[in-house]
mmCIF file of C-alpha atoms in Angstrom:
data_model
loop_
_atom_site.group_PDB
_atom_site.id
_atom_site.type_symbol
_atom_site.label_atom_id
_atom_site.label_comp_id
_atom_site.label_asym_id
_atom_site.label_seq_id
_atom_site.Cartn_x
_atom_site.Cartn_y
_atom_site.Cartn_z
ATOM 1 C CA MET A 1 135.307 122.746 140.931
ATOM 2 C CA THR A 2 136.700 125.298 143.361
ATOM 3 C CA ILE A 3 134.642 127.530 145.654
ATOM 4 C CA LYS A 4 135.242 130.430 143.282
ATOM 5 C CA GLU A 5 133.939 128.412 140.317
ATOM 6 C CA ILE A 6 130.832 127.215 142.130
ATOM 7 C CA GLU A 7 130.163 130.760 143.358
ATOM 8 C CA SER A 8 130.237 131.971 139.776
ATOM 9 C CA ARG A 9 128.123 129.147 138.380
ATOM 10 C CA SER A 10 125.515 129.149 141.139
ATOM 11 C CA GLY A 11 125.241 132.890 141.661
ATOM 12 C CA MET A 12 125.640 132.338 145.406
ATOM 13 C CA VAL A 13 128.218 133.922 147.639
ATOM 14 C CA ARG A 14 130.791 131.845 149.481
ATOM 15 C CA ALA A 15 129.172 132.423 152.870
ATOM 16 C CA ASN A 16 125.852 130.963 151.665
ATOM 17 C CA ILE A 17 127.563 127.947 150.123
ATOM 18 C CA ARG A 18 129.446 127.306 153.370
ATOM 19 C CA PHE A 19 126.219 127.774 155.357
ATOM 20 C CA TYR A 20 124.371 125.116 153.336
ATOM 21 C CA GLU A 21 127.361 122.826 153.768
ATOM 22 C CA SER A 22 127.330 123.388 157.546
ATOM 23 C CA GLU A 23 123.584 122.621 157.554
ATOM 24 C CA GLY A 24 124.286 119.258 155.924
ATOM 25 C CA LEU A 25 122.626 120.127 152.621
ATOM 26 C CA LEU A 26 125.821 120.001 150.586
ATOM 27 C CA HIS A 27 128.665 117.483 150.785
ATOM 28 C CA PRO A 28 131.683 118.408 148.638
ATOM 29 C CA GLN A 29 134.641 116.065 148.495
ATOM 30 C CA ARG A 30 137.860 117.089 150.221
ATOM 31 C CA GLU A 31 141.193 116.974 148.447
ATOM 32 C CA ALA A 32 144.356 115.762 150.183
ATOM 33 C CA ASN A 33 145.255 119.403 150.903
ATOM 34 C CA GLY A 34 141.868 119.928 152.618
ATOM 35 C CA TYR A 35 140.377 122.051 149.849
ATOM 36 C CA ARG A 36 136.801 121.384 148.867
ATOM 37 C CA ASN A 37 136.169 119.931 145.416
ATOM 38 C CA TYR A 38 132.618 120.668 144.277
ATOM 39 C CA SER A 39 131.007 118.392 141.701
ATOM 40 C CA GLN A 40 128.311 118.992 139.108
ATOM 41 C CA ASP A 41 125.903 117.285 141.529
ATOM 42 C CA ASP A 42 126.876 119.819 144.210
ATOM 43 C CA LEU A 43 126.131 122.642 141.769
ATOM 44 C CA GLU A 44 122.729 121.159 140.917
ATOM 45 C CA THR A 45 121.986 120.774 144.635
ATOM 46 C CA LEU A 46 122.862 124.437 145.228
ATOM 47 C CA LEU A 47 120.648 125.561 142.361
ATOM 48 C CA ARG A 48 117.761 123.502 143.777
ATOM 49 C CA ILE A 49 118.349 124.992 147.232
ATOM 50 C CA LYS A 50 118.431 128.480 145.731
ATOM 51 C CA LEU A 51 115.096 127.902 143.974
ATOM 52 C CA LEU A 52 113.438 126.423 147.050
ATOM 53 C CA ARG A 53 114.685 129.289 149.239
ATOM 54 C CA THR A 54 113.387 131.774 146.646
ATOM 55 C CA LEU A 55 110.006 130.061 146.975
ATOM 56 C CA GLY A 56 110.228 130.613 150.723
ATOM 57 C CA LEU A 57 110.853 127.078 151.960
ATOM 58 C CA PRO A 58 112.818 127.028 155.215
ATOM 59 C CA VAL A 59 116.153 125.222 155.459
ATOM 60 C CA GLU A 60 114.584 122.579 157.716
ATOM 61 C CA GLU A 61 112.027 121.720 155.018
ATOM 62 C CA ILE A 62 114.730 121.578 152.333
ATOM 63 C CA ARG A 63 116.717 119.235 154.563
ATOM 64 C CA ALA A 64 113.654 116.987 155.018
ATOM 65 C CA LEU A 65 113.145 116.944 151.246
ATOM 66 C CA GLY A 66 116.777 115.975 150.676
ATOM 67 C CA GLN A 67 116.560 113.163 153.213
ATOM 68 C CA GLY A 68 113.325 111.815 151.740
ATOM 69 C CA GLU A 69 111.343 112.701 154.872
ATOM 70 C CA ALA A 70 109.042 115.051 152.943
ATOM 71 C CA ALA A 71 107.600 115.123 149.432
ATOM 72 C CA LEU A 72 108.106 118.157 147.219
ATOM 73 C CA PRO A 73 104.441 118.459 146.148
ATOM 74 C CA ASP A 74 103.348 118.435 149.796
ATOM 75 C CA ALA A 75 105.962 121.022 150.771
ATOM 76 C CA LEU A 76 104.959 123.312 147.910
ATOM 77 C CA ASP A 77 101.251 122.900 148.656
ATOM 78 C CA GLU A 78 101.889 123.827 152.303
ATOM 79 C CA ARG A 79 103.958 126.855 151.275
ATOM 80 C CA LEU A 80 101.236 127.992 148.885
ATOM 81 C CA ALA A 81 98.612 127.583 151.614
ATOM 82 C CA GLN A 82 100.810 129.606 153.977
ATOM 83 C CA LEU A 83 101.168 132.390 151.402
ATOM 84 C CA GLU A 84 97.429 132.424 150.808
ATOM 85 C CA ARG A 85 96.782 132.644 154.572
ATOM 86 C CA GLU A 86 99.232 135.527 154.822
ATOM 87 C CA GLN A 87 97.617 137.285 151.884
ATOM 88 C CA ALA A 88 94.138 136.807 153.369
ATOM 89 C CA GLY A 89 95.449 138.245 156.626
ATOM 90 C CA GLY A 90 96.627 141.385 154.862
ATOM 91 C CA ARG A 91 100.317 140.505 154.659
ATOM 92 C CA ALA A 92 101.963 141.106 151.319
ATOM 93 C CA LEU A 93 103.293 138.277 149.172
ATOM 94 C CA PRO A 94 107.051 138.101 148.761
ATOM 95 C CA ALA A 95 108.451 139.998 145.788
ATOM 96 C CA GLY A 96 108.313 138.021 142.583
ATOM 97 C CA LEU A 97 105.227 136.001 143.504
ATOM 98 C CA PRO A 98 101.987 136.841 141.689
ATOM 99 C CA ASP A 99 99.134 138.802 143.186
ATOM 100 C CA HIS A 100 95.883 136.828 143.026
ATOM 101 C CA ALA A 101 93.798 139.925 143.782
ATOM 102 C CA GLY A 102 91.623 141.107 140.945
ATOM 103 C CA GLY A 103 92.625 138.236 138.663
ATOM 104 C CA ARG A 104 96.062 139.713 137.994
ATOM 105 C CA CYS A 105 97.781 136.390 138.614
ATOM 106 C CA PRO A 106 99.483 135.332 135.358
ATOM 107 C CA VAL A 107 99.375 131.610 136.223
ATOM 108 C CA GLY A 108 95.856 131.104 137.525
ATOM 109 C CA LYS A 109 92.619 132.558 138.754
ATOM 110 C CA PRO A 110 91.640 133.252 142.368
ATOM 111 C CA GLY A 111 90.720 130.015 144.080
ATOM 112 C CA ARG A 112 92.538 127.835 141.536
ATOM 113 C CA PRO A 113 95.787 126.102 142.528
ATOM 114 C CA ALA A 114 97.558 126.762 139.212
ATOM 115 C CA LEU A 115 100.468 128.399 141.042
ATOM 116 C CA SER A 116 101.080 125.217 143.008
ATOM 117 C CA GLY A 117 101.545 123.209 139.808
ATOM 118 C CA ARG A 118 103.884 125.794 138.371
ATOM 119 C CA LEU A 119 105.964 125.882 141.574
ATOM 120 C CA ARG A 120 106.242 122.096 141.462
ATOM 121 C CA ARG A 121 107.392 122.099 137.844
ATOM 122 C CA ARG A 122 110.030 124.789 138.513
ATOM 123 C CA ALA A 123 111.358 122.989 141.583
ATOM 124 C CA LEU A 124 111.575 119.649 139.791
ATOM 125 C CA ARG A 125 113.751 120.993 136.978
#
């Protein structure tokens, strides 16, 4: 698949795809002419990266996950704990993440880790 095709299928721009490649998270094959040839596995890797970045995991953590140096449940639990600390400190949650205040969270109640389980399931897809 060409860069244009993987851009379209992943919803990522070329610069982001190249960035993740330069960070060692993506390894497309090279054709004889030097062009990159992206596989279905590369596309799935990009979609996983996109999800994990949306959840707020840093590139370093995603790299550790890809290299087997970290476990996804642990990384998600730590991210959830970080978000809860930020929320308790008065910082707003990133857009798209539920608000636990007043029981408005659609995936759990305050003090219950239901969000963590849902994050894990989404990231494992």
